[in-house]
Structure formats: C-alpha cells, structure tokens
mmCIF file of C-alpha atoms and ligand atoms in Angstrom:
data_model
loop_
_atom_site.group_PDB
_atom_site.id
_atom_site.type_symbol
_atom_site.label_atom_id
_atom_site.label_comp_id
_atom_site.label_asym_id
_atom_site.label_seq_id
_atom_site.Cartn_x
_atom_site.Cartn_y
_atom_site.Cartn_z
ATOM 1 C CA UNK A 1 -16.689 14.954 6.022
ATOM 2 C CA UNK A 2 -13.678 12.928 6.915
ATOM 3 C CA UNK A 3 -11.953 13.934 9.908
ATOM 4 C CA UNK A 4 -8.700 11.774 10.216
ATOM 5 C CA UNK A 5 -7.491 11.626 6.533
ATOM 6 C CA UNK A 6 -6.655 14.181 3.716
ATOM 7 C CA UNK A 7 -7.080 13.555 0.017
ATOM 8 C CA UNK A 8 -5.502 15.521 -2.728
ATOM 9 C CA UNK A 9 -5.197 15.154 -6.425
ATOM 10 C CA UNK A 10 -2.050 15.991 -8.460
ATOM 11 C CA UNK A 11 -3.125 15.050 -12.192
ATOM 12 C CA UNK A 12 -3.744 11.380 -12.585
ATOM 13 C CA UNK A 13 -2.399 10.762 -8.790
ATOM 14 C CA UNK A 14 -4.363 10.795 -5.697
ATOM 15 C CA UNK A 15 -2.436 11.202 -2.251
ATOM 16 C CA UNK A 16 -4.518 9.698 0.688
ATOM 17 C CA UNK A 17 -3.004 10.871 3.972
ATOM 18 C CA UNK A 18 -3.613 9.420 7.315
ATOM 19 C CA UNK A 19 -3.790 12.686 9.242
ATOM 20 C CA UNK A 20 -3.551 12.288 13.150
ATOM 21 C CA UNK A 21 0.293 13.666 13.329
ATOM 22 C CA UNK A 22 -0.172 14.304 17.227
ATOM 23 C CA UNK A 23 -0.954 10.346 17.639
ATOM 24 C CA UNK A 24 1.761 9.511 14.931
ATOM 25 C CA UNK A 25 -1.212 8.672 12.844
ATOM 26 C CA UNK A 26 -2.208 5.455 14.751
ATOM 27 C CA UNK A 27 -5.229 3.872 13.404
ATOM 28 C CA UNK A 28 -8.376 4.112 15.166
ATOM 29 C CA UNK A 29 -11.801 3.021 14.442
ATOM 30 C CA UNK A 30 -12.617 6.477 12.388
ATOM 31 C CA UNK A 31 -9.495 6.150 10.317
ATOM 32 C CA UNK A 32 -9.874 2.717 9.278
ATOM 33 C CA UNK A 33 -13.419 3.484 8.127
ATOM 34 C CA UNK A 34 -12.494 6.734 6.561
ATOM 35 C CA UNK A 35 -9.472 5.229 4.704
ATOM 36 C CA UNK A 36 -11.524 2.295 3.626
ATOM 37 C CA UNK A 37 -14.216 4.787 2.305
ATOM 38 C CA UNK A 38 -11.716 6.928 0.586
ATOM 39 C CA UNK A 39 -10.482 3.731 -1.215
ATOM 40 C CA UNK A 40 -13.896 2.822 -2.639
ATOM 41 C CA UNK A 41 -14.021 6.511 -3.892
ATOM 42 C CA UNK A 42 -10.790 6.362 -5.600
ATOM 43 C CA UNK A 43 -11.313 2.920 -6.966
ATOM 44 C CA UNK A 44 -14.329 4.315 -9.045
ATOM 45 C CA UNK A 45 -12.584 7.783 -9.910
ATOM 46 C CA UNK A 46 -11.782 7.543 -13.800
ATOM 47 C CA UNK A 47 -9.036 10.518 -13.425
ATOM 48 C CA UNK A 48 -7.239 8.804 -10.853
ATOM 49 C CA UNK A 49 -4.785 6.011 -12.073
ATOM 50 C CA UNK A 50 -2.478 5.568 -9.011
ATOM 51 C CA UNK A 51 -2.850 6.335 -5.326
ATOM 52 C CA UNK A 52 -0.218 7.206 -2.910
ATOM 53 C CA UNK A 53 -0.971 6.378 0.812
ATOM 54 C CA UNK A 54 1.230 8.428 3.430
ATOM 55 C CA UNK A 55 0.990 9.700 6.795
ATOM 56 C CA UNK A 56 0.753 13.541 7.970
ATOM 57 C CA UNK A 57 3.879 15.176 9.572
ATOM 58 C CA UNK A 58 7.303 14.559 9.722
ATOM 59 C CA UNK A 59 7.605 11.468 12.211
ATOM 60 C CA UNK A 60 5.397 8.664 11.263
ATOM 61 C CA UNK A 61 3.626 6.760 8.457
ATOM 62 C CA UNK A 62 1.437 5.122 10.949
ATOM 63 C CA UNK A 63 2.867 4.168 14.312
ATOM 64 C CA UNK A 64 0.159 1.129 14.430
ATOM 65 C CA UNK A 65 -3.349 0.494 15.647
ATOM 66 C CA UNK A 66 -4.450 3.152 18.083
ATOM 67 C CA UNK A 67 -3.468 1.305 21.480
ATOM 68 C CA UNK A 68 -6.006 3.480 23.514
ATOM 69 C CA UNK A 69 -8.689 1.442 21.761
ATOM 70 C CA UNK A 70 -7.209 -1.929 23.179
ATOM 71 C CA UNK A 71 -7.693 -0.954 26.728
ATOM 72 C CA UNK A 72 -10.566 -2.732 28.278
ATOM 73 C CA UNK A 73 -11.664 -4.239 24.985
ATOM 74 C CA UNK A 74 -13.153 -7.621 25.096
ATOM 75 C CA UNK A 75 -12.295 -10.528 22.709
ATOM 76 C CA UNK A 76 -15.936 -10.306 21.175
ATOM 77 C CA UNK A 77 -15.464 -6.371 20.738
ATOM 78 C CA UNK A 78 -11.974 -6.817 19.067
ATOM 79 C CA UNK A 79 -13.187 -9.379 16.965
ATOM 80 C CA UNK A 80 -16.142 -7.376 15.781
ATOM 81 C CA UNK A 81 -13.680 -4.504 15.130
ATOM 82 C CA UNK A 82 -11.626 -6.657 12.916
ATOM 83 C CA UNK A 83 -14.322 -8.353 11.166
ATOM 84 C CA UNK A 84 -15.708 -4.965 9.886
ATOM 85 C CA UNK A 85 -14.637 -3.742 6.370
ATOM 86 C CA UNK A 86 -10.800 -4.488 6.883
ATOM 87 C CA UNK A 87 -8.491 -1.553 5.921
ATOM 88 C CA UNK A 88 -5.770 -4.134 4.864
ATOM 89 C CA UNK A 89 -7.980 -6.097 2.658
ATOM 90 C CA UNK A 90 -9.581 -2.819 1.067
ATOM 91 C CA UNK A 91 -5.922 -1.666 0.436
ATOM 92 C CA UNK A 92 -4.961 -5.228 -0.969
ATOM 93 C CA UNK A 93 -7.974 -5.605 -3.325
ATOM 94 C CA UNK A 94 -7.604 -1.976 -4.447
ATOM 95 C CA UNK A 95 -7.381 -2.432 -8.238
ATOM 96 C CA UNK A 96 -5.312 0.615 -9.112
ATOM 97 C CA UNK A 97 -1.594 0.617 -8.061
ATOM 98 C CA UNK A 98 -1.302 1.592 -4.351
ATOM 99 C CA UNK A 99 2.051 3.013 -3.299
ATOM 100 C CA UNK A 100 2.935 3.328 0.432
ATOM 101 C CA UNK A 101 4.963 6.707 0.784
ATOM 102 C CA UNK A 102 6.570 5.819 4.259
ATOM 103 C CA UNK A 103 7.759 8.952 5.733
ATOM 104 C CA UNK A 104 8.605 7.703 9.397
ATOM 105 C CA UNK A 105 7.493 5.245 12.155
ATOM 106 C CA UNK A 106 5.842 2.297 10.138
ATOM 107 C CA UNK A 107 4.926 0.019 13.000
ATOM 108 C CA UNK A 108 2.174 -2.805 13.646
ATOM 109 C CA UNK A 109 -0.738 -2.128 11.859
ATOM 110 C CA UNK A 110 1.219 0.734 9.836
ATOM 111 C CA UNK A 111 3.484 -1.966 8.627
ATOM 112 C CA UNK A 112 0.818 -4.268 7.745
ATOM 113 C CA UNK A 113 -0.944 -1.611 6.077
ATOM 114 C CA UNK A 114 2.332 -0.750 3.676
ATOM 115 C CA UNK A 115 2.536 -4.591 3.200
ATOM 116 C CA UNK A 116 -0.973 -4.571 1.761
ATOM 117 C CA UNK A 117 0.133 -1.744 -0.722
ATOM 118 C CA UNK A 118 1.961 -2.715 -3.901
ATOM 119 C CA UNK A 119 4.978 -0.826 -3.884
ATOM 120 C CA UNK A 120 6.782 0.741 -0.276
ATOM 121 C CA UNK A 121 9.029 3.745 -1.016
ATOM 122 C CA UNK A 122 10.505 4.861 2.283
ATOM 123 C CA UNK A 123 12.242 7.808 3.532
ATOM 124 C CA UNK A 124 15.921 7.114 5.089
ATOM 125 C CA UNK A 125 14.145 7.997 8.396
ATOM 126 C CA UNK A 126 11.722 5.594 8.336
ATOM 127 C CA UNK A 127 11.514 2.758 10.928
ATOM 128 C CA UNK A 128 9.768 -0.458 10.428
ATOM 129 C CA UNK A 129 8.574 -3.293 12.786
ATOM 130 C CA UNK A 130 6.003 -5.452 14.270
ATOM 131 C CA UNK A 131 6.076 -4.384 17.949
ATOM 132 C CA UNK A 132 2.616 -5.999 19.124
ATOM 133 C CA UNK A 133 4.445 -8.763 20.842
ATOM 134 C CA UNK A 134 5.611 -5.881 23.410
ATOM 135 C CA UNK A 135 1.775 -5.543 24.166
ATOM 136 C CA UNK A 136 1.270 -9.217 24.778
ATOM 137 C CA UNK A 137 -0.444 -9.503 21.354
ATOM 138 C CA UNK A 138 0.533 -10.529 17.872
ATOM 139 C CA UNK A 139 -0.044 -8.850 14.437
ATOM 140 C CA UNK A 140 -3.742 -9.153 13.568
ATOM 141 C CA UNK A 141 -3.803 -7.191 10.220
ATOM 142 C CA UNK A 142 -2.139 -9.682 7.872
ATOM 143 C CA UNK A 143 1.415 -8.949 9.180
ATOM 144 C CA UNK A 144 2.116 -13.068 10.083
ATOM 145 C CA UNK A 145 1.011 -13.780 6.491
ATOM 146 C CA UNK A 146 2.138 -10.902 4.340
ATOM 147 C CA UNK A 147 5.425 -9.993 6.134
ATOM 148 C CA UNK A 148 6.250 -13.856 5.809
ATOM 149 C CA UNK A 149 5.607 -13.951 2.161
ATOM 150 C CA UNK A 150 7.385 -10.944 1.405
ATOM 151 C CA UNK A 151 10.596 -11.565 3.154
ATOM 152 C CA UNK A 152 10.542 -15.217 4.056
ATOM 153 C CA UNK A 153 9.960 -17.133 7.300
ATOM 154 C CA UNK A 154 13.045 -16.585 9.223
ATOM 155 C CA UNK A 155 13.506 -12.741 8.932
ATOM 156 C CA UNK A 156 9.417 -12.327 9.645
ATOM 157 C CA UNK A 157 9.611 -14.757 12.498
ATOM 158 C CA UNK A 158 12.709 -12.514 13.947
ATOM 159 C CA UNK A 159 10.568 -9.287 13.825
ATOM 160 C CA UNK A 160 7.428 -10.653 15.223
ATOM 161 C CA UNK A 161 9.013 -12.551 18.004
ATOM 162 C CA UNK A 162 11.455 -9.639 18.897
ATOM 163 C CA UNK A 163 9.246 -6.872 18.269
ATOM 164 C CA UNK A 164 12.714 -5.285 17.077
ATOM 165 C CA UNK A 165 12.434 -1.932 15.333
ATOM 166 C CA UNK A 166 14.800 -1.640 12.034
ATOM 167 C CA UNK A 167 15.848 1.178 10.142
ATOM 168 C CA UNK A 168 15.279 2.015 6.175
ATOM 169 C CA UNK A 169 18.345 0.653 5.070
ATOM 170 C CA UNK A 170 17.855 -2.497 6.932
ATOM 171 C CA UNK A 171 14.280 -2.767 5.700
ATOM 172 C CA UNK A 172 15.709 -2.447 2.221
ATOM 173 C CA UNK A 173 18.195 -4.995 2.732
ATOM 174 C CA UNK A 174 15.162 -7.240 3.776
ATOM 175 C CA UNK A 175 13.402 -6.450 0.663
ATOM 176 C CA UNK A 176 10.769 -5.218 2.707
ATOM 177 C CA UNK A 177 10.768 -1.554 0.801
ATOM 178 C CA UNK A 178 11.296 -1.141 -2.707
ATOM 179 C CA UNK A 179 13.444 2.108 -2.410
ATOM 180 C CA UNK A 180 14.882 4.409 0.027
ATOM 181 C CA UNK A 181 15.276 8.138 -0.665
ATOM 182 C CA UNK A 182 16.756 11.176 1.610
ATOM 183 C CA UNK A 183 13.606 12.289 3.303
ATOM 184 C CA UNK A 184 13.544 15.590 1.685
ATOM 185 C CA UNK A 185 13.317 13.936 -1.729
ATOM 186 C CA UNK A 186 10.553 11.146 -0.812
ATOM 187 C CA UNK A 187 7.647 13.030 -1.816
ATOM 188 C CA UNK A 188 9.256 14.221 -5.264
ATOM 189 C CA UNK A 189 10.514 10.471 -6.048
ATOM 190 C CA UNK A 190 7.413 8.864 -5.198
ATOM 191 C CA UNK A 191 5.568 11.099 -7.398
ATOM 192 C CA UNK A 192 7.992 10.590 -10.258
ATOM 193 C CA UNK A 193 7.279 6.806 -9.650
ATOM 194 C CA UNK A 194 3.665 7.357 -9.525
ATOM 195 C CA UNK A 195 3.576 9.253 -12.515
ATOM 196 C CA UNK A 196 5.579 6.917 -14.528
ATOM 197 C CA UNK A 197 2.951 4.170 -13.810
ATOM 198 C CA UNK A 198 -0.251 6.350 -14.359
ATOM 199 C CA UNK A 199 1.014 6.589 -17.897
ATOM 200 C CA UNK A 200 0.530 2.988 -18.295
ATOM 201 C CA UNK A 201 -2.725 1.523 -19.685
ATOM 202 C CA UNK A 202 -5.268 1.430 -16.578
ATOM 203 C CA UNK A 203 -6.489 -1.901 -18.066
ATOM 204 C CA UNK A 204 -3.028 -3.628 -18.106
ATOM 205 C CA UNK A 205 -2.205 -2.123 -14.570
ATOM 206 C CA UNK A 206 -5.350 -4.026 -13.134
ATOM 207 C CA UNK A 207 -4.641 -7.115 -14.887
ATOM 208 C CA UNK A 208 -0.814 -7.338 -13.978
ATOM 209 C CA UNK A 209 -1.743 -6.376 -10.333
ATOM 210 C CA UNK A 210 -4.106 -9.314 -10.138
ATOM 211 C CA UNK A 211 -1.918 -11.736 -11.801
ATOM 212 C CA UNK A 212 0.963 -10.853 -9.608
ATOM 213 C CA UNK A 213 -1.367 -10.935 -6.429
ATOM 214 C CA UNK A 214 -2.382 -14.494 -7.687
ATOM 215 C CA UNK A 215 1.224 -15.784 -7.078
ATOM 216 C CA UNK A 216 0.809 -15.359 -3.141
ATOM 217 C CA UNK A 217 -2.847 -16.845 -3.228
ATOM 218 C CA UNK A 218 -2.712 -20.088 -5.381
ATOM 219 C CA UNK A 219 -0.488 -22.982 -6.800
ATOM 220 C CA UNK A 220 1.745 -22.442 -9.647
ATOM 221 C CA UNK A 221 -0.101 -24.214 -11.936
ATOM 222 C CA UNK A 222 -3.357 -22.032 -11.048
ATOM 223 C CA UNK A 223 -1.422 -18.869 -11.061
ATOM 224 C CA UNK A 224 0.175 -19.611 -14.690
ATOM 225 C CA UNK A 225 -3.524 -20.442 -15.698
ATOM 226 C CA UNK A 226 -4.892 -17.139 -14.158
ATOM 227 C CA UNK A 227 -2.010 -15.142 -16.032
ATOM 228 C CA UNK A 228 -3.220 -16.545 -19.495
ATOM 229 C CA UNK A 229 -6.545 -15.673 -18.547
ATOM 230 C CA UNK A 230 -5.491 -11.911 -17.648
ATOM 231 C CA UNK A 231 -3.137 -11.654 -20.552
ATOM 232 C CA UNK A 232 -6.079 -12.505 -22.791
ATOM 233 C CA UNK A 233 -8.322 -10.280 -21.020
ATOM 234 C CA UNK A 234 -6.063 -7.381 -22.198
ATOM 235 C CA UNK A 235 -6.769 -8.378 -25.600
ATOM 236 C CA UNK A 236 -10.444 -7.129 -25.244
ATOM 237 C CA UNK A 237 -9.338 -3.546 -24.623
ATOM 238 C CA UNK A 238 -8.763 -0.338 -26.860
ATOM 239 C CA UNK A 239 -5.648 0.316 -24.874
ATOM 240 C CA UNK A 240 -4.068 -2.900 -26.208
ATOM 241 C CA UNK A 241 -4.716 -1.959 -29.821
ATOM 242 C CA UNK A 242 -3.540 1.575 -29.076
ATOM 243 C CA UNK A 243 -0.293 0.286 -27.225
ATOM 244 C CA UNK A 244 0.519 -1.973 -30.327
ATOM 245 C CA UNK A 245 -0.503 0.660 -32.805
ATOM 246 C CA UNK A 246 1.951 3.446 -31.181
ATOM 247 C CA UNK A 247 4.671 0.885 -31.087
ATOM 248 C CA UNK A 248 4.199 0.024 -35.042
ATOM 249 C CA UNK A 249 3.937 4.028 -35.749
ATOM 250 C CA UNK A 250 7.061 4.813 -33.551
ATOM 251 C CA UNK A 251 5.077 7.171 -31.068
ATOM 252 C CA UNK A 252 4.209 7.321 -27.297
ATOM 253 C CA UNK A 253 0.856 5.454 -26.698
ATOM 254 C CA UNK A 254 -2.278 7.645 -25.271
ATOM 255 C CA UNK A 255 -3.833 5.105 -23.066
ATOM 256 C CA UNK A 256 -7.819 5.906 -22.182
ATOM 257 C CA UNK A 257 -8.319 2.992 -19.757
ATOM 258 C CA UNK A 258 -10.813 1.329 -22.135
HETATM 259 N N1 COA B 301 -1.459 4.178 19.591
HETATM 260 C C1 COA B 301 -1.825 5.421 20.339
HETATM 261 N N2 COA B 301 -1.175 6.358 20.397
HETATM 262 C C2 COA B 301 0.095 6.491 19.937
HETATM 263 C C3 COA B 301 0.533 5.293 19.081
HETATM 264 C C4 COA B 301 -0.149 4.178 18.991
HETATM 265 N N3 COA B 301 -0.120 3.047 18.340
HETATM 266 N N4 COA B 301 1.925 5.513 18.868
HETATM 267 C C5 COA B 301 2.127 6.836 19.243
HETATM 268 N N5 COA B 301 0.957 7.217 19.986
HETATM 269 C C6 COA B 301 0.873 8.421 20.612
HETATM 270 C C7 COA B 301 1.592 8.598 21.934
HETATM 271 O O1 COA B 301 1.218 8.187 22.986
HETATM 272 C C8 COA B 301 1.840 10.165 22.163
HETATM 273 O O2 COA B 301 0.467 10.573 22.498
HETATM 274 P P1 COA B 301 0.592 11.910 23.749
HETATM 275 O O3 COA B 301 1.695 12.694 23.054
HETATM 276 O O4 COA B 301 -0.895 11.937 23.749
HETATM 277 O O5 COA B 301 1.133 10.947 24.817
HETATM 278 C C9 COA B 301 2.104 10.633 20.777
HETATM 279 O O6 COA B 301 1.700 9.557 19.847
HETATM 280 C C10 COA B 301 3.458 10.766 20.435
HETATM 281 O O7 COA B 301 4.090 9.540 20.533
HETATM 282 P P2 COA B 301 5.547 9.451 21.633
HETATM 283 O O8 COA B 301 5.602 8.069 22.134
HETATM 284 O O9 COA B 301 5.518 10.456 22.631
HETATM 285 O O10 COA B 301 6.759 9.547 20.699
HETATM 286 P P3 COA B 301 8.200 8.842 20.737
HETATM 287 O O11 COA B 301 8.822 9.544 19.715
HETATM 288 O O12 COA B 301 8.742 9.334 21.918
HETATM 289 O O13 COA B 301 7.891 7.330 20.242
HETATM 290 C C11 COA B 301 7.349 5.511 19.218
HETATM 291 C C12 COA B 301 7.897 6.920 18.929
HETATM 292 C C13 COA B 301 6.605 5.098 17.658
HETATM 293 C C14 COA B 301 8.520 4.597 19.336
HETATM 294 C C15 COA B 301 6.241 5.216 20.136
HETATM 295 O O14 COA B 301 5.265 6.207 20.023
HETATM 296 C C16 COA B 301 5.613 3.933 20.307
HETATM 297 O O15 COA B 301 6.220 2.658 20.696
HETATM 298 N N6 COA B 301 4.428 3.697 19.557
HETATM 299 C C17 COA B 301 3.718 2.537 19.950
HETATM 300 C C18 COA B 301 4.184 1.431 18.535
HETATM 301 C C19 COA B 301 3.393 0.176 18.726
HETATM 302 O O16 COA B 301 3.570 -0.552 19.543
HETATM 303 N N7 COA B 301 2.543 0.050 17.618
HETATM 304 C C20 COA B 301 2.091 -1.387 17.550
HETATM 305 C C21 COA B 301 0.628 -1.244 18.207
HETATM 306 S S1 COA B 301 -0.345 -2.612 17.944
#
C-alpha cells in the first residue's frame, strides 16, 4: 500500500499525486520508490493513455529532494540511493505521454522531475529553480543536462549557479514550461490537454515520443534514421489503418491502441 502517493483515474487519464503536502511534497526514498512503481503499473495498464503527475496541496508541486535525508549521509550511501531505480529515468522512459501539472514550488529534484516529463503545465503561482547550490551541492537528477537542453546553456547556467527562483511567467519566457494558467483553472486545463492527447493512437503517441526524445540523445543523422524506422513501425498498427480510413470516410477515428 503506497503511503506517499495517490493515484486516481479519470477515463483514460491517470493522475499520480505526490502526497506529502506538509513537507511540500519533497522526495524521500519512499516517494521515489512509490512513484517509480506506480509508473511501472501505469505503463502496463491498457486503459490508461496519458498520465498527469502533480503534487498534493496548494503550495507545491515538489520542493526538491528531502533535505532531511542528506544530513550525515556519506558519499557512498548517496551514490547507492542515486543508482537505485531513478524516478527521473522512470519518468523519461515512460512510454505514454506524461504531463507535469505544476501547482506550486517546483524546485531542485522537483524541477528535475518536471523536466523528465514530456509537457509542463504550470499554475500562475508556480515557482521554479535549482537551488541545490545553496546547500553546497549541485543538481543530481539530470538538471544540469535536461535543463540545459531545454532552455540553453546560458540560462541553465544562471539558474544553477545562482540558485535563483523564477516565477511562472519567467519560466514560460524561458520555455521551461509549455503553458501557464490561473491557479484555479490548472486542473481543468491540464485535463483538457490530456484528454485531447488521449484521443490519439497510443501506438503513434509512443512512436512520436521515442522519435522526439531521440533528438536529444543522438546526432541529427541518427535521429533522422530513428524517425524513419519509427514512422514505418506505425504502419504495422491497426490504428494507422483506422486513422487513414477515418480520414477518407470523413469521420472521427476510433483508435484502439493496436
Ligand atoms: N526537504 C525537506 N523538507 C522540506 C523541503 C525539502 N526540500 N522543502 C520544504 N520542506 C519542509 C520544511 O522543512 C517545512 O517542514 P516543517 O514544517 O516540518 O518545518 C515544510 O516543508 C514547509 O516548508 P517551509 O520552508 O516552512 O515553507 P516556506 O513557504 O517558508 O518556504 C520554500 C518554501 C520552498 C522556499 C522552502 O521550503 C525551501 O527553500 N525548501 C527547500 C528547497 C530546496 O532547496 N530544494 C532543493 C533540495 S536539493
């Protein structure tokens, strides 16, 4: 029985909530394990087409790694924690669209978790930053790599070296988030987006994700080759036949994910 997360289903959408609001949803060992396990389950759940990841309460998405766990921890112990199944890799490798619904503080490991998702939708109250430098450490959940790829070296370097916290509008300007909505509309707008994506072919969504992700992992030539293979793979699906037939018959496609 999970103690630090909540899981709810809304049709084809799953909402995975990190549930430690009194600690601003800071990631401790149990939370990391439970989120990774939940993603494993959701990956195999045929009913679920899109997952939304968020934080409980009104104040935080995730305010970072649980700093209490850092005190007194040795380098060897810390390495073992970080080498265990990574929540960031689990999110990045998750084959279905994963949307971070950012309802408040999105700091340190929280920002890195959002960066590991496919889309980031923020409340106008959200705040972003990589404040690890203030603790005498650096981002260790992919922040130096994913933030740099997403917003460019200059701005990533500035956020990481200063530890400064930026508001949602600035995060939007930096292209750190896809959209910003008034706090009260965040859930509705995020669900609207999730439902729009959930109507598409799950097969094509997985191929599209893999193709886009390969842009950051490979050379252009390798990425273009991967795209052709993934495009061609879509031709093995019933969904491709349904999509093409529906267009020709001037009706809405009904994708089954096969
Ligand atoms: N790890 C552990 N506990 C955390 C935490 C974290 N990353 N972030 C917040 N909390 C806890 C606080 O210790 C506090 O617990 P307490 O009530 O038992 O004392 C509770 O969450 C509420 O936080 P508080 O600091 O009182 O809220 P605030 O509104 O005054 O400040 C922040 C909000 C986000 C600015 C502040 O909590 C903060 O700086 N957190 C750390 C952010 C960080 O450095 N993250 C990167 C970690 S590598």
